[in-house]
XYZ file of C-alpha atoms in Angstrom:
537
model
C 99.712 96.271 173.319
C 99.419 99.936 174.410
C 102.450 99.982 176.936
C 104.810 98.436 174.012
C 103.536 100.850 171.573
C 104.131 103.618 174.000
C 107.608 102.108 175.152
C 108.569 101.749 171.562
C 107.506 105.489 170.557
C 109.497 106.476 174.258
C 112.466 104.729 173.099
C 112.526 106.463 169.682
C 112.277 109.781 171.330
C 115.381 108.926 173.315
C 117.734 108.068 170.935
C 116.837 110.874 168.993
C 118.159 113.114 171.773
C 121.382 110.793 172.873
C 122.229 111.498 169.150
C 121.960 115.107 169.178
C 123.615 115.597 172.207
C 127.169 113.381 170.573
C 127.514 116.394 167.858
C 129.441 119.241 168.731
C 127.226 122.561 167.825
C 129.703 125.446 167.149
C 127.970 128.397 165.986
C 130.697 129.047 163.297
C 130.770 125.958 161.911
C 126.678 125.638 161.863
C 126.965 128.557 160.134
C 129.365 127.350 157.422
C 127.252 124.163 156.847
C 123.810 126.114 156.690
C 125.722 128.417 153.898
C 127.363 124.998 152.365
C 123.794 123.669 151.798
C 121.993 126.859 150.852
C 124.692 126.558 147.861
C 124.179 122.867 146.855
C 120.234 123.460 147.145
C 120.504 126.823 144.770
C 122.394 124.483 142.451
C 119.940 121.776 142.410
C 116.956 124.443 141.462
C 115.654 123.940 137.880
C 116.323 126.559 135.598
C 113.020 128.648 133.662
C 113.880 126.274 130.534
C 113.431 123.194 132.387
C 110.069 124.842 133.632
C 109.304 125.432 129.499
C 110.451 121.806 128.468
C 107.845 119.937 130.430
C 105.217 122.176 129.653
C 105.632 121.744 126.203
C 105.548 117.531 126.686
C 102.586 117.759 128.776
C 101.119 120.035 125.826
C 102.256 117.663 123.154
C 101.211 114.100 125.090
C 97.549 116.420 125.533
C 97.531 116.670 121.458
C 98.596 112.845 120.974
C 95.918 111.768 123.404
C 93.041 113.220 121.834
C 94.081 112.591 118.250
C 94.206 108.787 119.509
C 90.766 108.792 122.007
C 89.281 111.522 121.018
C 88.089 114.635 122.694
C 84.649 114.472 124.761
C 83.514 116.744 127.721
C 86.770 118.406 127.948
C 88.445 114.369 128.315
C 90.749 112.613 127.475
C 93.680 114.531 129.267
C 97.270 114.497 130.577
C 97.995 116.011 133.817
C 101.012 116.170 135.437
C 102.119 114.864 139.218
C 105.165 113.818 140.790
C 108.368 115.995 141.426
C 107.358 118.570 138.833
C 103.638 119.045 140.331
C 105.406 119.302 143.884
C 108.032 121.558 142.245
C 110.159 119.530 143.922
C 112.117 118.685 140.360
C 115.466 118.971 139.338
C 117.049 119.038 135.301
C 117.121 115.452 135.566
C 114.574 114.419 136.950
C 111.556 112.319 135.120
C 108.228 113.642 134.102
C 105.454 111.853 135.469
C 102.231 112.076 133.504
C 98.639 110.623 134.013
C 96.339 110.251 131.572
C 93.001 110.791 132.969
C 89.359 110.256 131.360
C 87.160 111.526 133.644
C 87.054 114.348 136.789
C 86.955 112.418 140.229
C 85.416 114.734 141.651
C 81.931 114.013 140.371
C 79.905 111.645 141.448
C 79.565 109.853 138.034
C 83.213 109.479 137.706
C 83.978 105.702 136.145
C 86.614 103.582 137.630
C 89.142 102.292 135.123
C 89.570 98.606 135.938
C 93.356 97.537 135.339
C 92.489 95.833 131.891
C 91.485 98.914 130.550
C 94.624 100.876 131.525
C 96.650 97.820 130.152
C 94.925 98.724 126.889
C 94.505 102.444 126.599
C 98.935 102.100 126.892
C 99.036 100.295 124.360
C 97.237 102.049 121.853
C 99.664 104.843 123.120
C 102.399 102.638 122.767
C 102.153 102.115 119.228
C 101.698 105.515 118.512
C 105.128 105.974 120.328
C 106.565 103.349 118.744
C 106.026 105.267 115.281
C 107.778 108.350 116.530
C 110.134 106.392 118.326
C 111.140 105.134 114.055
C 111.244 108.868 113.616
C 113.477 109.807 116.120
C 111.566 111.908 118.189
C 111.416 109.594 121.157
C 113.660 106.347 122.300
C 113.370 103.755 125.130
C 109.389 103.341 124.513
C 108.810 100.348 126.836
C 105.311 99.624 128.373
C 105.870 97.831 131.722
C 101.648 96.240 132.673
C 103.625 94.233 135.531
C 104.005 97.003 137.847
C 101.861 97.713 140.665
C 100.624 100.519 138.664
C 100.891 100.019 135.302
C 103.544 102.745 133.333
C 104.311 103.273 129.770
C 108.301 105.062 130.111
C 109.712 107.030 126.553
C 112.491 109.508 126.503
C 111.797 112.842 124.270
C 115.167 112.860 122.169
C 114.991 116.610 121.555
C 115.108 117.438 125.571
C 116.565 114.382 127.078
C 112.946 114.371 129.416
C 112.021 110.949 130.929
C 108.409 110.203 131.244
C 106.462 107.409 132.666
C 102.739 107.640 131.883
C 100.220 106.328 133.533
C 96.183 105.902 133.088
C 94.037 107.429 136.065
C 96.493 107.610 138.659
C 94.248 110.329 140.790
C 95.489 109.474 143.665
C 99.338 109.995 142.659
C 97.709 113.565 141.255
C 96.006 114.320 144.478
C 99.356 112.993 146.814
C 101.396 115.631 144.550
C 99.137 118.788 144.993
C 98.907 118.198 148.170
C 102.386 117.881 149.220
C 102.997 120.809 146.906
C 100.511 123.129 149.579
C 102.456 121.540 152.646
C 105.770 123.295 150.434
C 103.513 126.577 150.346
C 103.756 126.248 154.367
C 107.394 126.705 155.233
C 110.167 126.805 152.486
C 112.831 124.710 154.766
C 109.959 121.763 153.719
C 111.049 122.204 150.415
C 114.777 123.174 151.146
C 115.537 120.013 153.328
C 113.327 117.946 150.585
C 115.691 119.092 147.734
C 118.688 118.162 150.174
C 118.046 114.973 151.708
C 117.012 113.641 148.120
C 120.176 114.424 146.378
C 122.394 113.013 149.624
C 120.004 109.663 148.719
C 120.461 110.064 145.542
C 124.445 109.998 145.469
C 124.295 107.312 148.346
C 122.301 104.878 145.892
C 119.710 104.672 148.459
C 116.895 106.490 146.317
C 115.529 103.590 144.003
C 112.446 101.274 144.338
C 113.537 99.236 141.628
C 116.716 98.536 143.922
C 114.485 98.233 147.391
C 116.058 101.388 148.787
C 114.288 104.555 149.478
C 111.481 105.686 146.978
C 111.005 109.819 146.035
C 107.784 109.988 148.321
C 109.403 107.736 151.131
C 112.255 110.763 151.466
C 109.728 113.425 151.134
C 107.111 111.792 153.651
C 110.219 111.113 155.753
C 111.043 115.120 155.757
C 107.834 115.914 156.577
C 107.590 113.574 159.698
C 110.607 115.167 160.977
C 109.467 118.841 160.630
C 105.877 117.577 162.315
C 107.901 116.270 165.198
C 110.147 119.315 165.932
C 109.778 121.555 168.984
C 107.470 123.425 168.234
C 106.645 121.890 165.334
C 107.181 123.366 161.438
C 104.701 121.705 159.769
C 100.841 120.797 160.676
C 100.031 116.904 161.264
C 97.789 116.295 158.069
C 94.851 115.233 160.244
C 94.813 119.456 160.749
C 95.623 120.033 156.867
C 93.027 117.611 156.021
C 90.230 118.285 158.212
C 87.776 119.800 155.579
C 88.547 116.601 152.984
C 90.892 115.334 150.701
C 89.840 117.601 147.886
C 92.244 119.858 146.778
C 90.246 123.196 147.055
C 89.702 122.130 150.629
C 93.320 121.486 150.843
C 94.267 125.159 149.648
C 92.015 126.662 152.329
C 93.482 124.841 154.809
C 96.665 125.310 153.631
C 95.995 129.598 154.007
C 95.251 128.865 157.566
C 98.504 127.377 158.246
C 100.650 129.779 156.555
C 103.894 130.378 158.632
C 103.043 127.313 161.042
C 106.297 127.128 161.706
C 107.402 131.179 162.657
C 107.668 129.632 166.178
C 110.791 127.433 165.307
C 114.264 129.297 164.735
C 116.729 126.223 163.405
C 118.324 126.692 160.487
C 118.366 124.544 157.713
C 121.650 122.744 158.790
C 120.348 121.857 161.816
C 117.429 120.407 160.367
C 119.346 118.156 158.651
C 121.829 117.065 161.343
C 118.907 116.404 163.170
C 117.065 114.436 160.331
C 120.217 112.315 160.017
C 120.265 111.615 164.211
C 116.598 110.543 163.512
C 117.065 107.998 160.774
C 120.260 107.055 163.157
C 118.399 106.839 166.552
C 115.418 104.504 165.023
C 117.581 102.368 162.273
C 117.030 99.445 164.704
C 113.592 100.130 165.888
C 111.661 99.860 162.004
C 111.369 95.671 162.927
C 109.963 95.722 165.829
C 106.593 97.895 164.366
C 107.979 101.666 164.273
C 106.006 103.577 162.198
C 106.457 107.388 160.926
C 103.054 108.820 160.595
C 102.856 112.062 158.986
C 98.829 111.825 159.946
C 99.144 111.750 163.701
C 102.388 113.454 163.297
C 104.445 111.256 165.880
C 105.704 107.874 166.337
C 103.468 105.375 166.305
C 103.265 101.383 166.453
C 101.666 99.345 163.593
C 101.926 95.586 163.982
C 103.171 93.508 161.439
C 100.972 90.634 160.050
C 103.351 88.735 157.717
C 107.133 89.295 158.872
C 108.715 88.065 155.883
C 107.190 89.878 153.418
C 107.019 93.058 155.707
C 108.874 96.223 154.532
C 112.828 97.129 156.056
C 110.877 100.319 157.189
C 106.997 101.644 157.589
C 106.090 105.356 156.566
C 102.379 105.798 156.838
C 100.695 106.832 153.500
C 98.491 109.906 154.239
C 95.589 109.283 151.862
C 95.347 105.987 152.758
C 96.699 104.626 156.264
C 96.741 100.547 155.149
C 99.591 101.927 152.291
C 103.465 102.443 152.903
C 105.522 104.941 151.350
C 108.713 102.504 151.998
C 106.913 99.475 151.040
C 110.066 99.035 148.373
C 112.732 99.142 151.252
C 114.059 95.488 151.602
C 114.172 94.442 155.215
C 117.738 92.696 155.268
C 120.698 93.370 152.568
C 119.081 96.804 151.550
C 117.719 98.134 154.907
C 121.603 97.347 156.227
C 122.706 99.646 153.329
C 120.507 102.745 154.426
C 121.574 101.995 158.147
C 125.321 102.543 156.946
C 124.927 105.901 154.481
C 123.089 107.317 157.350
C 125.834 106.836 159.868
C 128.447 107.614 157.711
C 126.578 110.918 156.956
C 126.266 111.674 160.594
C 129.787 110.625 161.010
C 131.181 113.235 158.560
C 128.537 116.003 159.822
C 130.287 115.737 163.479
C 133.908 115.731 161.857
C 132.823 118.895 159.972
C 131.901 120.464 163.024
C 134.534 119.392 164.887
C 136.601 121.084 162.372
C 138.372 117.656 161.251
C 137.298 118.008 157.543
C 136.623 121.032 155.226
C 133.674 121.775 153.469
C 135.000 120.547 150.390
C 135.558 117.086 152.094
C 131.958 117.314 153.593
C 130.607 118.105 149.879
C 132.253 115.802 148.096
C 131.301 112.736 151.055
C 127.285 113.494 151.263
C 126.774 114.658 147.859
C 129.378 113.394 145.836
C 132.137 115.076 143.644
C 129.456 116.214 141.209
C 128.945 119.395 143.851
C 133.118 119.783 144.165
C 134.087 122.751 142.115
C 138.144 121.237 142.196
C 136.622 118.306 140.285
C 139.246 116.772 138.161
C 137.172 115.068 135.384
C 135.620 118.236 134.822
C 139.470 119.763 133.844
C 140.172 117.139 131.294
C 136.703 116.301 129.864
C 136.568 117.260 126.182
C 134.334 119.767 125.344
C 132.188 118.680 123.089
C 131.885 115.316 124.961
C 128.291 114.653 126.512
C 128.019 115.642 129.989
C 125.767 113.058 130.707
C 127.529 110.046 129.973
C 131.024 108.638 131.074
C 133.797 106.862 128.893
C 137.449 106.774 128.207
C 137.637 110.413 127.113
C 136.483 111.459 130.343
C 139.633 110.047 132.022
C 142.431 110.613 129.288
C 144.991 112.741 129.937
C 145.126 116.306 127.948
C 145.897 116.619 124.115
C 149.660 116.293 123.746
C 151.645 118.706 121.478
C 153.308 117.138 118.598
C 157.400 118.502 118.772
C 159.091 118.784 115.630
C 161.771 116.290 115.073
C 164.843 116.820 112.757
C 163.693 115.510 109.645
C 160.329 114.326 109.767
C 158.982 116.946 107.827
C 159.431 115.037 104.509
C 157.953 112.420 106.017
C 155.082 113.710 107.006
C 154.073 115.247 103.586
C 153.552 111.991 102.286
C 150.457 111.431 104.541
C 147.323 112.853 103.588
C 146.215 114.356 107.222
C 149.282 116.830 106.956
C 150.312 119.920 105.361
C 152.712 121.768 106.298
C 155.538 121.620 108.921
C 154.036 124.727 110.822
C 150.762 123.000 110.581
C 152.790 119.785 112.869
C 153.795 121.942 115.947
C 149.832 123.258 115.903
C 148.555 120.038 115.694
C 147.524 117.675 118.812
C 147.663 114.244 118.786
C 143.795 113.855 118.915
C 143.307 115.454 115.693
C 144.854 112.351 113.760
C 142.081 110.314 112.201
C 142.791 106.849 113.735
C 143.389 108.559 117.116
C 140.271 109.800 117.355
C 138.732 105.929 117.144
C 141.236 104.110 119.451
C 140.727 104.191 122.870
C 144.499 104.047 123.886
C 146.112 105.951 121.319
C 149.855 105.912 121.272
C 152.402 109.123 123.000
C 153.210 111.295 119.560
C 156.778 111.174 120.157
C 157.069 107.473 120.192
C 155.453 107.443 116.671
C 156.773 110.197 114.914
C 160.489 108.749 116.423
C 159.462 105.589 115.268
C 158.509 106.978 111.381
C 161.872 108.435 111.341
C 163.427 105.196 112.263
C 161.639 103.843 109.188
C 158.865 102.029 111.707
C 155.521 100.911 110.389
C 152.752 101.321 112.563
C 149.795 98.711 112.264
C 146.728 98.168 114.122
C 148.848 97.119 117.307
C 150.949 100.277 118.388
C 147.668 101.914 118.713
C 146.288 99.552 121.377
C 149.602 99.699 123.542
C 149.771 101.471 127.061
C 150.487 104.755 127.023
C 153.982 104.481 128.289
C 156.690 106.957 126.871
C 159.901 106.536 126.310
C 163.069 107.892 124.009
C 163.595 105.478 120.881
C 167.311 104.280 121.588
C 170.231 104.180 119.148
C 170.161 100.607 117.708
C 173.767 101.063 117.174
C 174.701 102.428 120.745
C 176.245 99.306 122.909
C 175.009 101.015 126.237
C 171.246 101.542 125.302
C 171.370 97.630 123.880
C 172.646 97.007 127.607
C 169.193 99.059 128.872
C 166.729 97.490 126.946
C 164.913 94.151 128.667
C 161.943 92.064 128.431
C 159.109 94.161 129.612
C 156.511 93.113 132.593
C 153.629 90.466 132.358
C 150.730 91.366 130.992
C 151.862 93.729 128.212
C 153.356 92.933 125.152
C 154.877 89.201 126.484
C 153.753 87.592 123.421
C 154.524 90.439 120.820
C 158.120 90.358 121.033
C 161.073 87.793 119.687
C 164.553 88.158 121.641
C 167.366 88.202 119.005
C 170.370 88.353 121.750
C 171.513 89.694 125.051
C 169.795 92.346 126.078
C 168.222 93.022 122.861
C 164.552 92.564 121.297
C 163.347 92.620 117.835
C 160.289 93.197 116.809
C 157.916 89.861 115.694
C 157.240 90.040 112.338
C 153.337 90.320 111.343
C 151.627 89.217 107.855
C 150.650 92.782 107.396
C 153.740 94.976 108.521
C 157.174 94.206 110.547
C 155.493 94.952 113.190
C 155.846 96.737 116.818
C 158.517 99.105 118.490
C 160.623 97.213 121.859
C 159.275 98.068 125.122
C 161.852 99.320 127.078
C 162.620 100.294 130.895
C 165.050 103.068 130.968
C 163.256 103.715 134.456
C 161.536 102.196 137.421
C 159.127 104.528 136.093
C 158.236 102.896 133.470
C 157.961 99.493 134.817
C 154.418 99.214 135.586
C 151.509 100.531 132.812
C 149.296 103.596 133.440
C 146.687 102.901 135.936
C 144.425 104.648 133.546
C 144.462 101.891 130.876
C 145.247 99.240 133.033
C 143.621 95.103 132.728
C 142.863 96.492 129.051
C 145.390 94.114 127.495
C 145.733 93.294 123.306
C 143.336 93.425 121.071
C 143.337 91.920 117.440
């Protein structure tokens, strides 16, 4: 048992080091990558209002608490863990609350058995449920299934997340203490911030999905900064020597300030490193791998039940039996990790090779949320939410109304315009109906139309966005041009009068629809924008 857990630990070191020694390490280009991700990290740090926002929740869940439990010996109350207790947080990140009814660090602490936490959420449940009425708060949903049972609401005002739990010390005590290894050496927190958001955009950072979990990255960070030469970070048999508590904690944490002096890499080659790791072992995790941040090296852990055994083991500090990647499925999802992390290598040696720019390196590990040349972010409307996704984030800019010969008349009949001056002003997004339909006809085609003595109805404004000039109905040539347009648009909303010619089908409610024409191989296939959409009634 020894000499395999020894080989296996030997055989992690050494693809480790193969892997380093494939990238190329130019000094420029390290350079340019270690400025690249100082950038993306200073863009991921929380602003002071995102500080204030969660402060004020954790003050307002403290108020709700004790109007619901009451207040005795200083308890009920909310304290905070997770990514904001680690500071480890970004704007969108959740808030992770705990609400606790007794100190564990006294010996006449009471253990809440999982009954009672079932109930104490509900009673806060239906108190959220009444605000929720209100509007103050939305997605209330108490989930007693989980392995630790979470009550999740959204505050409306801030957009905050938070998932509250009942005595979850240890999830308290995991935070603080990862928040003192932070204290240690700031590329802890640096890489932490990094490696998160690259999961993040990979779709690799998800329990509910069996990828990585928050505390799997961050343990797996650690591991790698414990196993540098010379190391960065203290093994947390050193940082917990004098106990678990956390004032033992922060004066072992004083001791090891600027642990890590010793090592010179720079952030980027931290992570190029980090990436070789997760590379080097991806086929190792089955056979009984395990990262432990206690020991601080590889070690081997043998696995009881192999088909309910995680795609990955991480060793819980606190408790050594527990698995940070406990969530990570051993076949499809496992396979899924194994890829982002070669691709990631993949473009980090093509960036240093000086086969891709930074902007291609930025927008393939982070995604094009981080690319400044972003083209969703030119056409976007701006008083769209950010947050969310839909057709206006893809249609093309407002389109100037011209002024045709004549319509003026016209268009003082409708109630929407004024004035001729007003028209040339005007975009086509200000019209009422435009403004509901997704698809919303080209204003050229329409005002044409009117002055043809067209009526619109509920159909032109569903059509592809496909412009063309209105032809002469009289003119023999543009008779000649006009044909049956392609499948999939319009087949069944057209009658053929004659050679070459189409009519319009007549509708109960209006004559109906202008011919589709194809002046131009342009025109022959619909925008790729609105595309599969088809006809609506």
């Amino acid at each position: 048992m020894a000499s395999l857990a020894s080989g296996l630990c030997k055989t992690a070191t050494i693809n480790e080091l193969r892997e380093w020694e494939k990238v190329p390490l130019d000094h420029a280009y390290l350079r340019a990558l270690d400025r690249l991700l100082l950038e993306i990290y200073e863009t991921l740090q929380p602003k002071p209002i995102h500080y204030g926002q969660r402060n004020i929740l954790v003050d307002i869940f403290n108020k709700m608490v004790t109007k619901i439990f009451g207040k005795g010996g200083g308890f009920p109350v909310v304290e905070e863990f997770g990514s904001f207790k680690m500071n480890l947080f970004t704007a969108e990140s959740d808030l992770d609350l705990s609400v606790n009814f007794s100190d564990s660090t006294l010996s006449t602490s009471v253990e809440y058995s999982r009954a009672e936490k079932i109930k104490a959420l509900r009673k806060l449940s239906k108190i959220l449920y009444a605000h929720q009425r209100q509007g103050h708060v939305r997605g209330v949903l108490p989930i007693v299934s989980a392995r630790v049972p979470v009550l999740k609401a959204t505050d409306c005002g801030t957009g905050v997340e938070c998932d509250i739990s009942i005595e979850n010390k240890d999830g308290i005590s995991r935070s603080a203490i990862i928040s003192l290894l932070s204290s240690i050496d700031e590329r802890f927190r640096i890489l932490c911030y990094l490696i998160k958001m690259w999961a993040k955009a990979n779709d690799i950072n998800s329990s509910k999905d069996r990828t990585l979990s928050s505390m799997a990255i961050i343990a797996l960070v650690a591991f790698h900064l414990q196993t540098r030469n010379p190391p960065i970070v203290p093994p947390f048999s050193a940082l917990l020597r004098g106990g678990t508590s956390i004032s033992n904690v922060e004066k072992s944490a004083l001791h090891f300030k600027n642990f890590g002096r010793g090592n010179k890499e720079s952030v980027a080659e931290l992570f190029i490193s980090l990436t070789c790791k997760l590379t080097a072992v991806e086929n190792l995790w089955n056979e009984g791998l395990c990262a432990s941040m206690i020991e601080g090296t590889w070690i081997y852990k043998r696995v009881e039940n192999s088909s309910k055994a995680a795609g990955m083991i991480v060793e819980d500090f606190l408790d050594r039996s527990e698995n940070f990647a406990r969530s990570v499925g051993k076949d499809a999802e496992m396979e899924v990790i194994k890829k982002c992390t070669r691709k990631a290598l993949n473009y980090l040696t093509c960036f240093l090779s000086g086969e891709i720019d930074s902007y291609k390196l930025k927008t393939c590990l982070f995604g094009p949320v981080f690319s400044t040349l972003s083209p969703i972010a030119t056409v976007r409307d701006k008083n769209y939410n950010n947050e969310r996704l839909a057709w206006e984030d893809i249609r093309p800019p407002p389109i100037e109304r011209d002024v045709v010969p004549g319509r003026s008349k016209l268009d003082k009949k409708r109630k929407h315009v004024s004035s001729k001056a007003s028209n040339a002003k005007r975009t086509l997004y200000d019209v009422p109906w435009a403004q509901q339909e997704p698809t919303p006809i080209f204003a050229d085609r329409y005002h044409q139309g009117q002055a043809l003595g067209y009526h619109f109805t509920g159909y032109e404004q569903r059509l592809p966005q496909i412009p063309y000039p209105i032809p002469d109905l009289h003119s023999r040539r543009a008779s000649a041009n006009l044909s049956v347009p392609r499948s999939g648009y319009g087949q069944n909303l057209i009658n053929r009068s004659g050679p070459g010619f189409m009519m319009p089908r007549q509708f109960s409610h209006g004559p109906g629809i202008l011919p589709t024409t194809n002046f131009s191989h342009r025109y022959h296939q619909p925008d790729p924008v609105y595309r599969g959409r088809g006809f609506r009634e």
